[in-house]
mmCIF file of C-alpha atoms in Angstrom:
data_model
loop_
_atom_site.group_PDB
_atom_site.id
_atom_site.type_symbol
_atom_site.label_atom_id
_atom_site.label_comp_id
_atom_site.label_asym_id
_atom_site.label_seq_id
_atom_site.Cartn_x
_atom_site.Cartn_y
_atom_site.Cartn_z
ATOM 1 C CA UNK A 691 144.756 135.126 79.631
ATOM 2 C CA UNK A 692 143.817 131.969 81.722
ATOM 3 C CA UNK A 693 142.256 129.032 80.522
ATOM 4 C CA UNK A 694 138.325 128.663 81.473
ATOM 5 C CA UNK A 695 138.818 125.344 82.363
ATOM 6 C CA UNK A 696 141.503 124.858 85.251
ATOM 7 C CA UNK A 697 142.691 128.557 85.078
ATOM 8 C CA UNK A 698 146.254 128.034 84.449
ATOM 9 C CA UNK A 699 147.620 131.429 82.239
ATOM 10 C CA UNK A 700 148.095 130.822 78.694
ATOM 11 C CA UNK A 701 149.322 132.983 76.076
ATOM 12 C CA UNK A 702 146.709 135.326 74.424
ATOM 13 C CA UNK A 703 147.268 133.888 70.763
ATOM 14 C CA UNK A 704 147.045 130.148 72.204
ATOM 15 C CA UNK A 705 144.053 127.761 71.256
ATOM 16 C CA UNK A 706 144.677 125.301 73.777
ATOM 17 C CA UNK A 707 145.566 125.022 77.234
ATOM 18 C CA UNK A 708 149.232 123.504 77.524
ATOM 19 C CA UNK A 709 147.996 122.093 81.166
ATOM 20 C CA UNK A 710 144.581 120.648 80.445
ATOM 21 C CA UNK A 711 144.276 120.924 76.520
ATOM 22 C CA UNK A 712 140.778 122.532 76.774
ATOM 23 C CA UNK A 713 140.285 124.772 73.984
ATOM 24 C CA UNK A 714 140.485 128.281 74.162
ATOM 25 C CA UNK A 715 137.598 130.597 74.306
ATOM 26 C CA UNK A 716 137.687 134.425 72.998
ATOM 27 C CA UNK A 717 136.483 137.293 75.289
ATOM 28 C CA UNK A 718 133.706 138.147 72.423
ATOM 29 C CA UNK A 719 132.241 134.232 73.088
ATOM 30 C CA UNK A 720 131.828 134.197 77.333
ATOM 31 C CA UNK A 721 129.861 136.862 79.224
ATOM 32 C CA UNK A 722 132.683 138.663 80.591
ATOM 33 C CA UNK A 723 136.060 138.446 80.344
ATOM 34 C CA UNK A 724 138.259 136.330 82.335
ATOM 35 C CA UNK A 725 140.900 137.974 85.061
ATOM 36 C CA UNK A 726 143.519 137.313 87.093
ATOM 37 C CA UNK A 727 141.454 137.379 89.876
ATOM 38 C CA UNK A 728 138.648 134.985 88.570
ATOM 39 C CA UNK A 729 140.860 131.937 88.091
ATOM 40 C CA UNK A 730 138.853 129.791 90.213
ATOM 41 C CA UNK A 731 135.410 130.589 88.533
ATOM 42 C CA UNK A 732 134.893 127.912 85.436
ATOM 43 C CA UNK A 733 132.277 128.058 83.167
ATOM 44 C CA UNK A 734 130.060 125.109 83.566
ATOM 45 C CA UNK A 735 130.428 122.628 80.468
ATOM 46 C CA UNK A 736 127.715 121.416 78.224
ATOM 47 C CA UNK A 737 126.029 118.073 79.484
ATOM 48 C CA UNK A 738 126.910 115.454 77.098
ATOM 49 C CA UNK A 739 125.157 111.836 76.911
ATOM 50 C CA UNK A 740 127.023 109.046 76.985
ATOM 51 C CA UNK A 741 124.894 106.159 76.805
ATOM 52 C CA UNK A 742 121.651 105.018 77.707
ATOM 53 C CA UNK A 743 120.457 101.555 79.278
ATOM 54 C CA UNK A 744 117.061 100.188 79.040
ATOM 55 C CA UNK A 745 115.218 97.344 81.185
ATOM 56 C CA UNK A 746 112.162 95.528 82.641
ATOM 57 C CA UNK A 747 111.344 96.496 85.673
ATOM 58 C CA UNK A 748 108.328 93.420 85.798
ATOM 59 C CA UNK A 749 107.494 90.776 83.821
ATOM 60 C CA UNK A 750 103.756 91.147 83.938
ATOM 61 C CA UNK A 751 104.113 94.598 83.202
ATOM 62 C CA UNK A 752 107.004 94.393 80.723
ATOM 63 C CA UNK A 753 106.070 97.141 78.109
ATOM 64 C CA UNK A 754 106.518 99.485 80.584
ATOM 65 C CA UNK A 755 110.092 99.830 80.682
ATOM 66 C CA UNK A 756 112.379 101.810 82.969
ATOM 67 C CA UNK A 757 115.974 103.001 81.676
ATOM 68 C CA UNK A 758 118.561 105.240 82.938
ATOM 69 C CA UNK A 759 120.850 107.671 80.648
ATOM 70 C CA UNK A 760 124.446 108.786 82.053
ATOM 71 C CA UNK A 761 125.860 112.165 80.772
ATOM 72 C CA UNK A 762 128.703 113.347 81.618
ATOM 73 C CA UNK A 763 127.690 114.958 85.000
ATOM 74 C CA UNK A 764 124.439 113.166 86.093
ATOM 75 C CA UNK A 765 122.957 109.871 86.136
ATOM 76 C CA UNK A 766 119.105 110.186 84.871
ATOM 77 C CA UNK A 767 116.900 107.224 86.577
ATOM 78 C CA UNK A 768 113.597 106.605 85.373
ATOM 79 C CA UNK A 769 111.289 103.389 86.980
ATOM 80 C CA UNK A 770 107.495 102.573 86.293
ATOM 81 C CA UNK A 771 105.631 102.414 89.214
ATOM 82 C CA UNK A 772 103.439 99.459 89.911
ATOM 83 C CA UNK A 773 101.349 97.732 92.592
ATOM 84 C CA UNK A 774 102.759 94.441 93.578
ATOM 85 C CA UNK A 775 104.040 94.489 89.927
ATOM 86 C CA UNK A 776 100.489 94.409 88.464
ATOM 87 C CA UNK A 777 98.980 97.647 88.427
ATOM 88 C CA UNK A 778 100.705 101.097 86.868
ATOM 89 C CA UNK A 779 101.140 103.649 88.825
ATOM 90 C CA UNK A 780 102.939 106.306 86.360
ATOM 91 C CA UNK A 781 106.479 106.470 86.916
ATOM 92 C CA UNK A 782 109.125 108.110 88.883
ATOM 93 C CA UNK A 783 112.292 110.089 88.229
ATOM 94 C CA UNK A 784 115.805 110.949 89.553
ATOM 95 C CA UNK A 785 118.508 112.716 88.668
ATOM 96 C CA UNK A 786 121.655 112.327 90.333
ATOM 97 C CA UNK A 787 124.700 114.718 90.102
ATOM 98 C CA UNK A 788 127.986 112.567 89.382
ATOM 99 C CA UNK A 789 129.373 115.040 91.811
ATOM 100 C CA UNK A 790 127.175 113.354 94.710
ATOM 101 C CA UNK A 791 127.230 110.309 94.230
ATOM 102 C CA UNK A 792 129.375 108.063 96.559
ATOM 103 C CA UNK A 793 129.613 104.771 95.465
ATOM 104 C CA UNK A 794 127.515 101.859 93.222
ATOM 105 C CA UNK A 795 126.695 97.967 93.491
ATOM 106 C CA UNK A 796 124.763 95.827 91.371
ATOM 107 C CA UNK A 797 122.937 93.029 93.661
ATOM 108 C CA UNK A 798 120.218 90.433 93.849
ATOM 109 C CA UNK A 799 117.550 90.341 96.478
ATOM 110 C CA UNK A 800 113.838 88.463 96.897
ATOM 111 C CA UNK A 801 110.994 90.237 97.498
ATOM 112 C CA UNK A 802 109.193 87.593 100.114
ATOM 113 C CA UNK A 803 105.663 89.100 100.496
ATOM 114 C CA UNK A 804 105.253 88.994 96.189
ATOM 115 C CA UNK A 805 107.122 85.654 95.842
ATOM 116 C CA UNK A 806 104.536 84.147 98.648
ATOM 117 C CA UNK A 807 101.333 86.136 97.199
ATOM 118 C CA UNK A 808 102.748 84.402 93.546
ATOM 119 C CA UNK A 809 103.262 80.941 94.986
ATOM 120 C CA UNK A 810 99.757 80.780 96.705
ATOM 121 C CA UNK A 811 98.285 82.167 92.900
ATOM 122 C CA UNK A 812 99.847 79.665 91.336
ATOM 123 C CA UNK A 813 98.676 76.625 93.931
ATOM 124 C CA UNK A 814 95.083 77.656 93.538
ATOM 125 C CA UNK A 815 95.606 77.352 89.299
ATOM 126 C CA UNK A 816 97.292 74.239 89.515
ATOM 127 C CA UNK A 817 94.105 73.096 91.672
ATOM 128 C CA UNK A 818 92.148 74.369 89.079
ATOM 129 C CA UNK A 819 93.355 73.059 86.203
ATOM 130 C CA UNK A 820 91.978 69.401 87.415
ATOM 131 C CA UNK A 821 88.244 70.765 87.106
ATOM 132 C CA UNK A 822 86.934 71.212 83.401
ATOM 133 C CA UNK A 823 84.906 73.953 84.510
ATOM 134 C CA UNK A 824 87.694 76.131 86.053
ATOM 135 C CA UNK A 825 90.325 74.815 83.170
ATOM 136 C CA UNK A 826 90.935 78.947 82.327
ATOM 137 C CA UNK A 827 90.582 80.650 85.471
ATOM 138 C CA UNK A 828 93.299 77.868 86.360
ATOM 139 C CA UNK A 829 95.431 78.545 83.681
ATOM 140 C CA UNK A 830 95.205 82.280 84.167
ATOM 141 C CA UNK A 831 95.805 81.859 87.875
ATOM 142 C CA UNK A 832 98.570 79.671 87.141
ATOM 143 C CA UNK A 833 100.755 81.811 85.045
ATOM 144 C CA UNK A 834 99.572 84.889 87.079
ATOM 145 C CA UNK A 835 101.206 83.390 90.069
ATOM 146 C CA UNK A 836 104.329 82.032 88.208
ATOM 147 C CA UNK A 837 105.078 85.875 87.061
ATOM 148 C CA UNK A 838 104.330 86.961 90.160
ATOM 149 C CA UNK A 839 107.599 84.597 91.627
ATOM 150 C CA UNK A 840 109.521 85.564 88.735
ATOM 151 C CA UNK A 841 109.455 89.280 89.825
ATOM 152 C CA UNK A 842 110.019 88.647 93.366
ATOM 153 C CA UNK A 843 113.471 87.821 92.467
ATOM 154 C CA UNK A 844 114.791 91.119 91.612
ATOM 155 C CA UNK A 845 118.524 92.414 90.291
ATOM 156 C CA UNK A 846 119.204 95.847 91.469
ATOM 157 C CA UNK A 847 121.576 98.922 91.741
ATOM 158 C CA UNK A 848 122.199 100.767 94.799
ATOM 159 C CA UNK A 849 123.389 104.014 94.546
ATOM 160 C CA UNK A 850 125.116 105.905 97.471
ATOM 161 C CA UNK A 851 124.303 109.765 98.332
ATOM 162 C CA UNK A 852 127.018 111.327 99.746
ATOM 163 C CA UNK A 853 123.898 112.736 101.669
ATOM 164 C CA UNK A 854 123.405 108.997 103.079
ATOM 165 C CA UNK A 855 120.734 108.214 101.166
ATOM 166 C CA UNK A 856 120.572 104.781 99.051
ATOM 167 C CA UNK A 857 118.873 105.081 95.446
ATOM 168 C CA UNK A 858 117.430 101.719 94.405
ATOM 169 C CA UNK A 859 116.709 100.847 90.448
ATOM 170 C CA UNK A 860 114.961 97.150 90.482
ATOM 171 C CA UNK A 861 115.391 94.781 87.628
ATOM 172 C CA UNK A 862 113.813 91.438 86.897
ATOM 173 C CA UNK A 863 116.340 88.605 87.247
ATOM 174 C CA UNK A 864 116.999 88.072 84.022
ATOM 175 C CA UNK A 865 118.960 91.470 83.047
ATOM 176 C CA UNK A 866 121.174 91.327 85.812
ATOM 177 C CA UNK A 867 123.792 91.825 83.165
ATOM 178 C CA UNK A 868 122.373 94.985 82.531
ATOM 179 C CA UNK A 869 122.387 95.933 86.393
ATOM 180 C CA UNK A 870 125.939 94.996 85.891
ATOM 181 C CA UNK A 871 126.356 97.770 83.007
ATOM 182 C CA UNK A 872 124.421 100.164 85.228
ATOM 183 C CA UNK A 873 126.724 100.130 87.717
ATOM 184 C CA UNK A 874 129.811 100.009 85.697
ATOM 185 C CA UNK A 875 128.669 102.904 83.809
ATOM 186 C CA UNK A 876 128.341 104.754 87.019
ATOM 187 C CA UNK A 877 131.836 103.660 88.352
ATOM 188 C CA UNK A 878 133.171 104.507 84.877
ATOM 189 C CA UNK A 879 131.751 108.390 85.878
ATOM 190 C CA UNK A 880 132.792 108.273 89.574
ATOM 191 C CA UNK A 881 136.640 107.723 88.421
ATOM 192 C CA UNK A 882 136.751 110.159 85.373
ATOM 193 C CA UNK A 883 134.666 112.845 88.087
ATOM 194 C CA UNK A 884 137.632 111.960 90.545
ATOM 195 C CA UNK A 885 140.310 112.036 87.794
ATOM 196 C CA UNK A 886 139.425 115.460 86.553
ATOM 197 C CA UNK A 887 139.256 116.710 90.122
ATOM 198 C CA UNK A 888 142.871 115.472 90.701
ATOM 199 C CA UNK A 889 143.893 117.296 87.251
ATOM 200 C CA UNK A 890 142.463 120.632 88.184
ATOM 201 C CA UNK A 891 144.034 120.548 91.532
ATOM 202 C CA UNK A 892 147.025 120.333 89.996
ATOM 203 C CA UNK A 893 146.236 122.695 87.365
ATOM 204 C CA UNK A 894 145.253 125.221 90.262
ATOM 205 C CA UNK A 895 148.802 124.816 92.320
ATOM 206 C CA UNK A 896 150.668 125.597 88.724
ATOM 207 C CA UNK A 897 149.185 128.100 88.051
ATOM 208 C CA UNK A 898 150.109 129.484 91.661
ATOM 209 C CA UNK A 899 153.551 128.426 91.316
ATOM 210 C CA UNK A 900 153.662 130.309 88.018
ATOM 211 C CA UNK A 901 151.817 133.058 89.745
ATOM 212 C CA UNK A 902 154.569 133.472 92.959
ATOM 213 C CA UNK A 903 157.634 133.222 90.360
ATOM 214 C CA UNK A 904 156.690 136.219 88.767
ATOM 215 C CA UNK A 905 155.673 138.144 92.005
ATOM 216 C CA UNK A 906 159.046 137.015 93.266
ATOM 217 C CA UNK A 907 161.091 138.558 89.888
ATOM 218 C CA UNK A 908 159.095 141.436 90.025
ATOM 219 C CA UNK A 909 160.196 141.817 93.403
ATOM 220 C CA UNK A 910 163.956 141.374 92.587
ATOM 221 C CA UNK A 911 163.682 143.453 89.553
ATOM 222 C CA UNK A 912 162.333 146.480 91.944
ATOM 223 C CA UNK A 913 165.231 145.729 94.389
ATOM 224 C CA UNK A 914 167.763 146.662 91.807
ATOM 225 C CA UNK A 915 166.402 149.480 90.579
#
């Protein structure tokens, strides 16, 4: 038989693959059985979670968090959607086959439209503050505008289509170690994606080589007869 993984023939009685180690499967357990001629048809594996990351996307609106769970075949984005920070907007959702993606960088950028909005907020309550009357509105002005700065400095992961578009997932400043992990989660994928590509390739060309041998002594055995 040949092994549902990277196809190389096995012996019936085997449980593992000698080229790949991936357990055996009996005829009785897959929908049909496996031939000769189906070597390069492999069952798709189970998606398996790895780990999952959660962050802030804002600090005003910090109990709305976004996070992002890696399997072993997709990268699962999820990011709150807000006005200017402020307002929800529900939330938005990606999935991103391993398979696709290109390449990954963690990065820090300011958002110059929120972080001038938040610094004119935060003049006006600091003017405030100096009148008794307006003592609250300034304070709430104040801080309003000071969060308002705080999330125009944003941490974020790019992530590379190979169909050339650029997936962003914004952070506040503060867990740029965790855009760090983000991206080295997804670099961790990329290389064991491009590792088990390299193994089944190889797999593939034994299994031809094996393949030809036996064509070729069946051919010399028919000569001498």
């Amino acid at each position: 038989m040949y092994c549902k993984q990277c196809g190389a023939q096995i012996n019936d009685n085997a449980k593992f693959c000698g080229v790949c180690g991936t357990p055996t499967v009996s005829a009785e357990q897959t929908p049909e059985a496996v031939t000769q001629n189906s070597r390069h048809t492999f069952y798709a594996p189970e998606s398996i979670k790895i780990d999952t990351i959660e962050f802030i996307t804002s600090y005003i609106t910090f109990y709305l968090k976004g996070s992002v769970e890696f399997t072993n075949d997709n990268v699962i984005a999820q990011v709150p959607n807000t006005i200017l920070g402020v307002i929800p907007l529900g939330r938005r959702k990606r999935t991103l086959d391993v398979a696709h993606i290109t390449s990954t960088v963690s990065n820090f950028r300011v958002d110059i439209k929120n972080l001038l909005i938040g610094a004119v907020i935060a003049l006006f309550g600091l003017g405030e503050l100096g009148d008794p009357n307006g003592l609250v509105v300034g304070l709430v002005a104040l801080v309003f505008g000071v969060l308002m700065v705080l999330n125009a400095l944003i941490s974020y992961v790019a992530i590379s289509l190979d169909s050339g578009e650029v997936v962003i997932i914004p952070l506040v400043i503060f867990e740029r170690s965790k855009s760090d992990m983000i991206a080295d989660n997804i670099n961790k994928l990329l290389s064991a994606r491009k590792y088990d590509t390299n193994v089944r390739i190889h797999a593939e060309n034994a299994a031809d080589r094996v393949v030809y041998g036996q064509e070729q002594i069946v051919t010399a055995i028919n000569g001498l007869k």
